Coordinates of C-alpha atoms in Angstrom, one line a residue:
Chain A
X11 CA 61.7 -29.0 1.8
X12 CA 57.9 -28.6 1.6
X13 CA 56.4 -32.0 2.4
X14 CA 52.8 -30.8 2.1
X15 CA 52.0 -28.6 -0.9
X16 CA 48.9 -26.6 -1.7
X17 CA 49.7 -25.3 -5.2
X18 CA 46.7 -23.1 -5.6
X19 CA 47.1 -19.9 -3.5
X20 CA 43.5 -19.0 -4.1
X21 CA 40.2 -20.2 -5.5
X22 CA 37.0 -18.4 -6.4
X23 CA 33.6 -20.2 -6.8
X24 CA 30.0 -19.2 -7.1
X25 CA 27.6 -19.8 -4.2
X26 CA 25.9 -23.2 -4.6
X27 CA 28.6 -24.7 -6.7
X28 CA 31.3 -27.2 -5.7
X29 CA 34.6 -26.0 -4.3
X30 CA 37.6 -28.4 -4.7
X31 CA 40.8 -27.7 -2.8
X32 CA 43.8 -29.8 -3.6
X33 CA 46.8 -30.9 -1.6
X34 CA 49.9 -33.0 -2.5
X35 CA 52.4 -34.6 -0.1
X36 CA 55.8 -36.1 -0.6
X37 CA 56.4 -38.0 2.6
X38 CA 55.1 -41.6 2.2
X39 CA 55.2 -42.0 6.0
X40 CA 52.2 -39.7 6.4
X41 CA 49.1 -41.6 7.2
X42 CA 46.7 -39.2 8.7
X43 CA 45.5 -36.1 6.9
X44 CA 43.5 -33.1 8.2
X45 CA 41.9 -30.0 6.8
X46 CA 41.6 -26.8 8.8
X47 CA 39.7 -23.7 8.0
X48 CA 41.0 -20.3 9.2
X49 CA 39.2 -17.0 9.3
X50 CA 41.2 -13.7 9.7
X51 CA 42.2 -13.0 13.3
X52 CA 41.3 -16.5 14.5
X53 CA 43.1 -19.7 14.9
X54 CA 42.7 -22.7 12.5
X55 CA 39.5 -24.7 13.1
X56 CA 39.5 -28.4 12.5
X57 CA 37.2 -29.4 9.6
X58 CA 37.6 -33.0 8.6
X59 CA 40.3 -35.7 8.6
X60 CA 41.0 -39.0 6.9
X61 CA 43.2 -41.9 7.8
X62 CA 45.3 -43.6 5.1
X63 CA 43.2 -46.8 5.4
X64 CA 40.3 -44.9 3.8
X65 CA 40.0 -43.2 0.5
X66 CA 37.0 -41.0 1.4
X67 CA 35.5 -39.4 4.4
X68 CA 32.3 -37.4 4.4
X69 CA 30.9 -34.9 6.9
X70 CA 27.9 -33.0 5.8
X71 CA 28.9 -30.7 3.0
X72 CA 32.5 -31.6 3.3
X73 CA 34.2 -34.6 1.7
X74 CA 37.9 -35.5 1.7
X75 CA 39.3 -37.8 -0.9
X76 CA 42.7 -39.5 -0.5
X77 CA 44.7 -41.0 -3.4
X78 CA 47.6 -42.7 -1.8
X79 CA 49.3 -43.8 -5.0
X80 CA 49.3 -40.2 -6.2
X81 CA 50.1 -38.8 -2.8
X82 CA 47.2 -36.4 -3.3
X83 CA 44.1 -35.4 -1.3
X84 CA 41.3 -33.1 -2.0
X85 CA 38.5 -31.4 -0.1
X86 CA 35.2 -31.0 -1.7
X87 CA 32.6 -28.5 -0.4
X88 CA 29.1 -28.9 -1.8
X89 CA 27.2 -26.6 -2.0
X90 CA 29.6 -23.8 -1.3
X91 CA 28.3 -21.0 0.9
X92 CA 29.6 -17.4 1.3
X93 CA 30.5 -18.3 5.0
X94 CA 32.9 -20.9 3.6
X95 CA 35.2 -18.0 2.5
X96 CA 38.4 -18.5 4.5
X97 CA 41.9 -19.9 4.2
X98 CA 42.0 -23.7 4.1
X99 CA 45.1 -25.6 5.3
X100 CA 45.9 -29.1 4.5
X101 CA 47.9 -30.9 7.2
X102 CA 49.5 -34.3 7.6
X103 CA 51.0 -36.4 10.3
X104 CA 52.4 -39.8 11.0
X105 CA 50.2 -42.2 13.0
X106 CA 51.1 -42.0 16.6
X107 CA 53.2 -39.0 15.7
X108 CA 53.0 -35.6 17.3
X109 CA 53.4 -32.7 15.0
X110 CA 51.3 -31.6 12.1
X111 CA 52.9 -30.6 8.9
X112 CA 50.9 -27.9 7.2
X113 CA 50.6 -26.7 3.6
X114 CA 50.8 -23.0 2.9
X115 CA 47.0 -22.7 2.5
X116 CA 44.5 -21.8 -0.2
X117 CA 42.2 -18.8 0.1
X118 CA 38.7 -19.7 -0.9
X119 CA 36.3 -17.0 -1.9
X120 CA 32.6 -17.9 -2.4
X121 CA 30.7 -15.3 -4.3
X122 CA 27.0 -14.8 -3.8
Chain B
X475 CA 35.7 -21.0 20.4
X476 CA 38.1 -23.9 20.6
X477 CA 38.6 -23.6 24.3
X478 CA 42.3 -22.8 23.9
X479 CA 43.3 -19.4 25.1
X480 CA 46.3 -17.3 24.3
X481 CA 47.6 -14.1 25.7
X482 CA 48.4 -11.5 24.6
X483 CA 46.6 -11.1 21.3
X484 CA 49.1 -8.6 20.0
X485 CA 52.7 -7.8 21.1
X486 CA 54.9 -5.1 19.7
X487 CA 58.5 -5.0 20.8
X488 CA 62.0 -4.0 19.6
X489 CA 64.9 -6.0 18.3
X490 CA 67.0 -7.6 21.0
X491 CA 64.1 -7.8 23.5
X492 CA 62.6 -10.9 25.2
X493 CA 58.9 -11.7 25.3
X494 CA 56.7 -14.5 26.8
X495 CA 53.6 -15.9 25.1
X496 CA 51.1 -17.8 27.2
X497 CA 48.7 -20.6 26.3
X498 CA 46.0 -22.4 28.3
X499 CA 44.9 -25.6 26.7
X500 CA 41.4 -27.0 26.6
X501 CA 40.2 -28.4 29.8
X502 CA 41.5 -31.9 30.2
X503 CA 44.0 -31.7 27.3
X504 CA 47.5 -32.8 28.4
X505 CA 49.4 -32.0 25.2
X506 CA 50.3 -28.5 24.0
X507 CA 51.9 -27.6 20.7
X508 CA 53.4 -24.3 19.5
X509 CA 53.4 -23.3 15.9
X510 CA 54.8 -20.2 14.0
X511 CA 53.1 -18.7 11.0
X512 CA 55.1 -16.2 9.1
X513 CA 53.6 -14.0 6.3
X514 CA 51.8 -16.1 3.6
X515 CA 53.2 -19.3 4.9
X516 CA 51.8 -22.4 6.5
X517 CA 52.1 -23.1 10.2
X518 CA 55.6 -24.4 11.2
X519 CA 55.8 -26.7 14.2
X520 CA 58.0 -25.5 17.0
X521 CA 57.7 -27.7 20.0
X522 CA 55.3 -30.0 21.9
X523 CA 54.8 -30.7 25.6
X524 CA 52.8 -33.5 27.2
X525 CA 51.9 -33.3 30.9
X526 CA 54.9 -31.1 31.6
X527 CA 57.5 -32.9 29.6
X528 CA 58.9 -32.0 26.2
X529 CA 57.8 -34.6 23.7
X530 CA 58.9 -33.3 20.2
X531 CA 60.9 -30.5 18.8
X532 CA 60.6 -29.0 15.4
X533 CA 62.3 -26.0 13.8
X534 CA 62.7 -24.1 17.0
X535 CA 65.5 -21.6 17.3
X536 CA 67.9 -21.8 20.2
X537 CA 66.8 -18.3 21.2
X538 CA 63.3 -19.7 21.8
X539 CA 62.3 -21.9 24.7
X540 CA 59.1 -23.3 26.1
X541 CA 57.7 -25.0 29.2
X542 CA 54.5 -26.5 30.5
X543 CA 53.6 -25.9 34.1
X544 CA 51.8 -28.3 36.5
X545 CA 48.5 -26.6 35.8
X546 CA 49.2 -27.5 32.1
X547 CA 49.4 -24.0 30.8
X548 CA 52.4 -23.3 28.6
X549 CA 54.7 -20.4 27.9
X550 CA 56.8 -19.8 24.9
X551 CA 59.8 -17.5 25.5
X552 CA 61.4 -15.7 22.6
X553 CA 64.7 -13.8 23.3
X554 CA 67.2 -11.7 21.4
X555 CA 64.3 -10.9 19.0
X556 CA 65.0 -10.2 15.4
X557 CA 62.9 -8.6 12.7
X558 CA 62.3 -12.0 11.2
X559 CA 60.7 -13.3 14.3
X560 CA 57.6 -11.2 13.5
X561 CA 54.9 -13.7 13.0
X562 CA 51.7 -15.2 14.3
X563 CA 52.3 -17.7 17.1
X564 CA 49.7 -20.4 17.6
X565 CA 49.2 -22.7 20.5
X566 CA 47.2 -25.9 20.1
X567 CA 46.1 -28.7 22.4
X568 CA 45.0 -32.3 22.1
X569 CA 44.0 -34.9 24.7
X570 CA 46.9 -37.2 24.2
X571 CA 50.4 -37.1 22.6
X572 CA 50.1 -40.2 20.5
X573 CA 47.1 -41.8 18.9
X574 CA 45.5 -42.5 15.6
X575 CA 43.4 -39.4 15.7
X576 CA 45.5 -36.4 16.2
X577 CA 43.2 -33.5 15.9
X578 CA 44.7 -30.5 17.5
X579 CA 42.6 -27.5 18.6
X580 CA 44.1 -24.1 18.1
X581 CA 44.0 -20.9 20.0
X582 CA 43.4 -17.5 18.4
X583 CA 47.1 -16.8 18.2
X584 CA 49.5 -14.0 19.3
X585 CA 50.6 -11.6 16.7
X586 CA 54.2 -10.6 17.4
X587 CA 55.7 -7.5 15.7
X588 CA 59.4 -6.8 16.1
X589 CA 60.4 -3.3 15.2

């Protein structure tokens, strides 16, 4: 049972435009959400997170939005750069929990 | 560089064999997590240790075991290997087992190929 779903396997955007990556979850106990970026032959790198008490968190070019009623979160990258091309994983956890539950990932390609 | 190291980078072995993967967490981190990533899938949580003690278990097979040593490094032992065990194995660390902010920092992974 996939509790965290990233329904788009890949996304292609033009440099300078906005990239929007989506993630849905089914477990209403999740209350902390994270995005990781992964380059080939490297481990996932923490990007940004959001607690369920917020609906938006911003860090530079990266913004994560959380819609609890829809059990949906999204990562916005503005403006997109070629170096952002990577696999992006959405992950979720229960507050004070231990493990992260990951989605299958979305491959982002930013074309210059 | 996350500060988490994993060895070896690559491992090729045969079915039925046993291997050990090693992880050193970031300096000061007490918690170590192991994840498995099979082809085109997300990371699946296997097991977590905190300061030498097992704290949480995920979808870890009985053929797999792990431990965390007094110097906080961890080893994941995989035995009676099958073709389906071929995957990337990631180790992650975090400063504490529980807490509101549970960022985990990942190592570069060990790619295991079972032939």
